[in-house]
């Protein structure tokens, strides 16, 4: 079962910040939060990931609440090319071999001019 | 990061037949994953394949329907057997990618339509 809950869709004006929320209230202490996006007909593209602390890279920022039950992905200056489905994902322990990604339902972000 | 090639990129198949999808990686990886993405839906993990061992299937997926091979550290196949229109989906290969700090790279997928 998916461990994350996301709004099904959001709109954002071009040039403005896009803030995409995600709830993961059942996350365990050693489970990471990942964000990927998928543009139509392509494979998912990595954006950012984190465990406890806020993270920032050249694409986005990830804000994780102190209790780790929710997080927000921030695209600081959305462009039309950021229109995509954004997936909030929990990396869960699979076995002694390693971990696996459990995808949520995703949020369709539409950036409008 | 690792580069993944999936073949075929798309196919249209008759019901009752089988299709084998190939996933080739340009570097050696331990863990490979196969996902299904039904139309308009999110990705669902089918199975995890380690080289030298049998694949581990998620709940709702069985080896008879989705046999997987993992002959070496750069290659895997997924077969969709005895297909029905309900199998029409995008099938994606993913690898745990030690060359990156985030760990997971995806192929571009195989779009399967069963008629």
Coordinates of C-alpha atoms in Angstrom, one line a residue:
Chain A
X1 CA 0.0 0.0 0.0
X2 CA 1.1 3.5 -0.8
X3 CA 2.5 5.3 2.3
X4 CA 2.0 8.8 0.9
X5 CA -1.0 11.0 0.2
X6 CA -0.9 13.9 -2.3
X7 CA -3.5 16.2 -3.8
X8 CA -4.5 15.0 -7.3
X9 CA -3.8 18.2 -9.1
X10 CA -2.5 21.8 -8.6
X11 CA -2.1 24.9 -10.8
X12 CA 0.8 27.3 -10.6
X13 CA 1.5 30.6 -12.4
X14 CA 4.7 30.7 -14.5
X15 CA 7.5 32.3 -12.6
X16 CA 5.9 31.7 -9.2
X17 CA 6.9 29.1 -6.6
X18 CA 5.1 25.8 -6.8
X19 CA 4.5 24.2 -3.4
X20 CA 3.5 20.5 -3.5
X21 CA 2.4 18.9 -0.3
X22 CA 2.7 15.3 0.8
X23 CA 1.5 13.4 3.8
X24 CA 3.4 10.4 5.0
X25 CA 2.1 10.0 8.6
X26 CA 3.1 6.3 8.9
X27 CA 6.7 6.8 7.8
X28 CA 9.3 5.0 9.9
X29 CA 12.4 6.5 11.4
X30 CA 14.8 5.2 8.8
X31 CA 12.6 5.7 5.7
X32 CA 13.6 8.4 3.3
X33 CA 11.2 10.7 1.4
X34 CA 11.9 10.9 -2.4
X35 CA 10.4 13.1 -5.1
X36 CA 10.3 12.2 -8.7
X37 CA 8.4 13.7 -11.6
X38 CA 7.2 12.2 -14.8
X39 CA 6.6 14.1 -18.0
X40 CA 4.2 12.5 -20.4
X41 CA 5.6 9.3 -22.0
X42 CA 8.9 9.5 -20.2
X43 CA 10.4 7.5 -17.2
X44 CA 10.3 9.1 -13.8
X45 CA 13.0 11.8 -13.2
X46 CA 14.7 12.2 -9.8
X47 CA 14.2 15.6 -8.1
X48 CA 15.3 15.4 -4.5
X49 CA 15.3 13.2 -1.4
X50 CA 15.7 13.6 2.4
X51 CA 15.4 12.0 5.7
X52 CA 15.0 14.6 8.4
X53 CA 16.6 17.8 7.4
X54 CA 15.5 20.2 4.7
X55 CA 17.3 19.7 1.5
X56 CA 18.0 22.0 -1.5
X57 CA 19.5 21.3 -4.9
X58 CA 19.5 23.0 -8.3
X59 CA 16.0 21.8 -9.1
X60 CA 14.0 22.2 -5.9
X61 CA 13.8 22.4 -2.1
X62 CA 12.4 19.8 0.2
X63 CA 10.9 20.8 3.5
X64 CA 10.2 18.0 6.0
X65 CA 8.3 18.7 9.2
X66 CA 9.9 18.0 12.5
X67 CA 7.7 15.0 13.2
X68 CA 8.4 13.7 9.6
X69 CA 4.7 13.1 9.0
X70 CA 4.6 15.5 6.0
X71 CA 6.8 17.3 3.5
X72 CA 6.6 20.0 0.8
X73 CA 8.4 20.1 -2.5
X74 CA 9.2 23.6 -3.6
X75 CA 10.0 24.6 -7.2
X76 CA 11.2 28.1 -6.7
X77 CA 10.4 29.6 -10.1
X78 CA 8.1 27.3 -12.0
X79 CA 8.3 27.2 -15.8
X80 CA 6.0 25.7 -18.4
X81 CA 8.4 22.8 -18.7
X82 CA 7.7 21.9 -15.1
X83 CA 4.2 20.7 -16.0
X84 CA 4.3 17.1 -15.0
X85 CA 3.1 14.5 -12.5
X86 CA 5.0 14.8 -9.3
X87 CA 5.4 11.7 -7.1
X88 CA 6.1 11.7 -3.4
X89 CA 7.7 8.4 -2.5
X90 CA 8.8 6.6 0.6
X91 CA 11.8 4.4 0.4
X92 CA 11.0 1.3 2.5
X93 CA 13.2 -1.4 3.7
X94 CA 12.7 -4.4 1.4
X95 CA 14.8 -7.0 2.9
X96 CA 18.4 -7.6 3.9
X97 CA 19.2 -7.0 0.3
X98 CA 18.2 -3.4 0.4
X99 CA 15.3 -0.9 -0.1
X100 CA 12.5 -0.2 -2.6
X101 CA 10.5 2.8 -3.6
X102 CA 6.7 2.8 -2.9
X103 CA 5.0 5.4 -5.1
X104 CA 2.1 7.5 -4.1
X105 CA -0.7 8.5 -6.5
X106 CA 1.0 11.7 -7.6
X107 CA 0.0 15.3 -8.1
X108 CA -0.5 16.7 -11.6
X109 CA 1.1 20.1 -11.6
X110 CA 0.0 22.5 -14.4
X111 CA 2.1 25.6 -14.8
X112 CA 0.2 28.3 -16.7
X113 CA 1.4 31.4 -18.4
Chain B
X1 CA 24.2 8.0 -13.6
X2 CA 23.5 4.7 -15.1
X3 CA 21.9 4.7 -18.5
X4 CA 19.0 2.2 -19.1
X5 CA 17.8 1.0 -22.4
X6 CA 14.5 -0.8 -22.7
X7 CA 13.3 -2.7 -25.7
X8 CA 10.9 -2.6 -27.3
X9 CA 9.8 1.0 -26.6
X10 CA 6.2 0.1 -27.6
X11 CA 4.3 -2.8 -29.0
X12 CA 0.8 -3.9 -29.9
X13 CA 0.1 -7.6 -29.2
X14 CA -2.7 -10.0 -29.6
X15 CA -4.4 -11.4 -26.6
X16 CA -3.2 -14.8 -25.5
X17 CA 0.4 -14.1 -26.6
X18 CA 3.5 -13.3 -24.6
X19 CA 5.9 -10.4 -24.8
X20 CA 9.4 -10.2 -23.4
X21 CA 10.8 -6.8 -22.4
X22 CA 14.5 -6.3 -22.2
X23 CA 16.3 -3.9 -19.8
X24 CA 20.0 -3.2 -20.4
X25 CA 22.1 -1.1 -18.1
X26 CA 25.5 0.4 -19.0
X27 CA 27.0 -0.4 -15.7
X28 CA 26.9 -3.3 -13.2
X29 CA 24.0 -3.0 -10.7
X30 CA 22.9 -5.3 -7.9
X31 CA 19.2 -4.5 -7.7
X32 CA 16.8 -4.1 -10.6
X33 CA 13.1 -3.4 -10.3
X34 CA 10.2 -3.9 -12.7
X35 CA 7.2 -1.6 -12.4
X36 CA 3.8 -1.4 -14.1
X37 CA 2.0 1.8 -14.8
X38 CA -1.6 1.3 -15.9
X39 CA -3.3 4.1 -17.9
X40 CA -3.6 7.3 -15.8
X41 CA -2.2 5.6 -12.7
X42 CA 0.9 5.7 -10.6
X43 CA 3.7 3.2 -10.7
X44 CA 3.3 -0.2 -9.0
X45 CA 6.2 -2.4 -8.2
X46 CA 5.9 -5.9 -9.8
X47 CA 9.1 -7.5 -8.6
X48 CA 12.7 -7.0 -7.6
X49 CA 15.4 -8.9 -9.3
X50 CA 18.9 -9.7 -7.9
X51 CA 21.5 -11.4 -10.0
X52 CA 21.9 -15.0 -9.1
X53 CA 18.7 -15.4 -7.2
X54 CA 15.0 -15.7 -8.1
X55 CA 13.0 -12.5 -8.3
X56 CA 10.9 -11.4 -5.4
X57 CA 7.3 -10.6 -6.4
X58 CA 5.0 -8.0 -4.8
X59 CA 1.5 -8.9 -3.6
X60 CA -0.8 -9.4 -6.6
X61 CA 1.9 -10.4 -9.0
X62 CA 3.0 -14.0 -9.7
X63 CA 5.9 -15.6 -11.5
X64 CA 3.7 -17.5 -13.9
X65 CA 2.3 -14.3 -15.3
X66 CA 5.4 -12.2 -15.1
X67 CA 8.5 -14.4 -15.3
X68 CA 11.7 -12.5 -14.8
X69 CA 15.3 -13.4 -15.7
X70 CA 18.5 -11.7 -14.4
X71 CA 21.4 -13.5 -16.0
X72 CA 24.0 -10.9 -15.1
X73 CA 24.6 -7.6 -13.4
X74 CA 23.7 -5.5 -16.5
X75 CA 20.6 -7.2 -17.9
X76 CA 17.1 -8.4 -17.1
X77 CA 14.0 -9.4 -18.9
X78 CA 10.3 -9.3 -17.9
X79 CA 7.8 -11.4 -19.8
X80 CA 4.1 -10.6 -19.8
X81 CA 2.5 -14.0 -20.4
X82 CA -0.9 -15.0 -21.8
X83 CA -1.8 -11.3 -22.3
X84 CA -5.2 -9.8 -22.0
X85 CA -6.3 -6.2 -22.6
X86 CA -6.0 -5.6 -18.9
X87 CA -2.2 -6.0 -19.3
X88 CA -2.1 -2.8 -21.4
X89 CA 0.3 -0.6 -19.5
X90 CA 3.7 1.0 -19.5
X91 CA 6.3 -1.4 -18.0
X92 CA 9.4 0.3 -16.5
X93 CA 12.7 -1.0 -15.5
X94 CA 14.6 0.7 -12.7
X95 CA 18.0 0.1 -11.1
X96 CA 19.6 0.9 -7.8
X97 CA 22.3 3.2 -9.0
X98 CA 25.4 3.5 -6.9
X99 CA 26.9 6.1 -9.2
X100 CA 24.4 8.7 -7.9
X101 CA 23.7 10.0 -4.4
X102 CA 20.0 9.3 -4.8
X103 CA 20.2 5.7 -5.9
X104 CA 17.4 5.0 -8.3
X105 CA 17.3 5.5 -12.1
X106 CA 14.4 4.6 -14.4
X107 CA 14.2 3.6 -18.0
X108 CA 11.9 5.2 -20.4
X109 CA 9.5 2.3 -20.4
X110 CA 7.7 -0.1 -22.7
X111 CA 4.2 0.9 -23.8
X112 CA 2.2 -2.2 -24.3
X113 CA -1.2 -2.4 -25.9
X114 CA -3.0 -5.7 -26.0
X115 CA -5.8 -6.1 -28.5

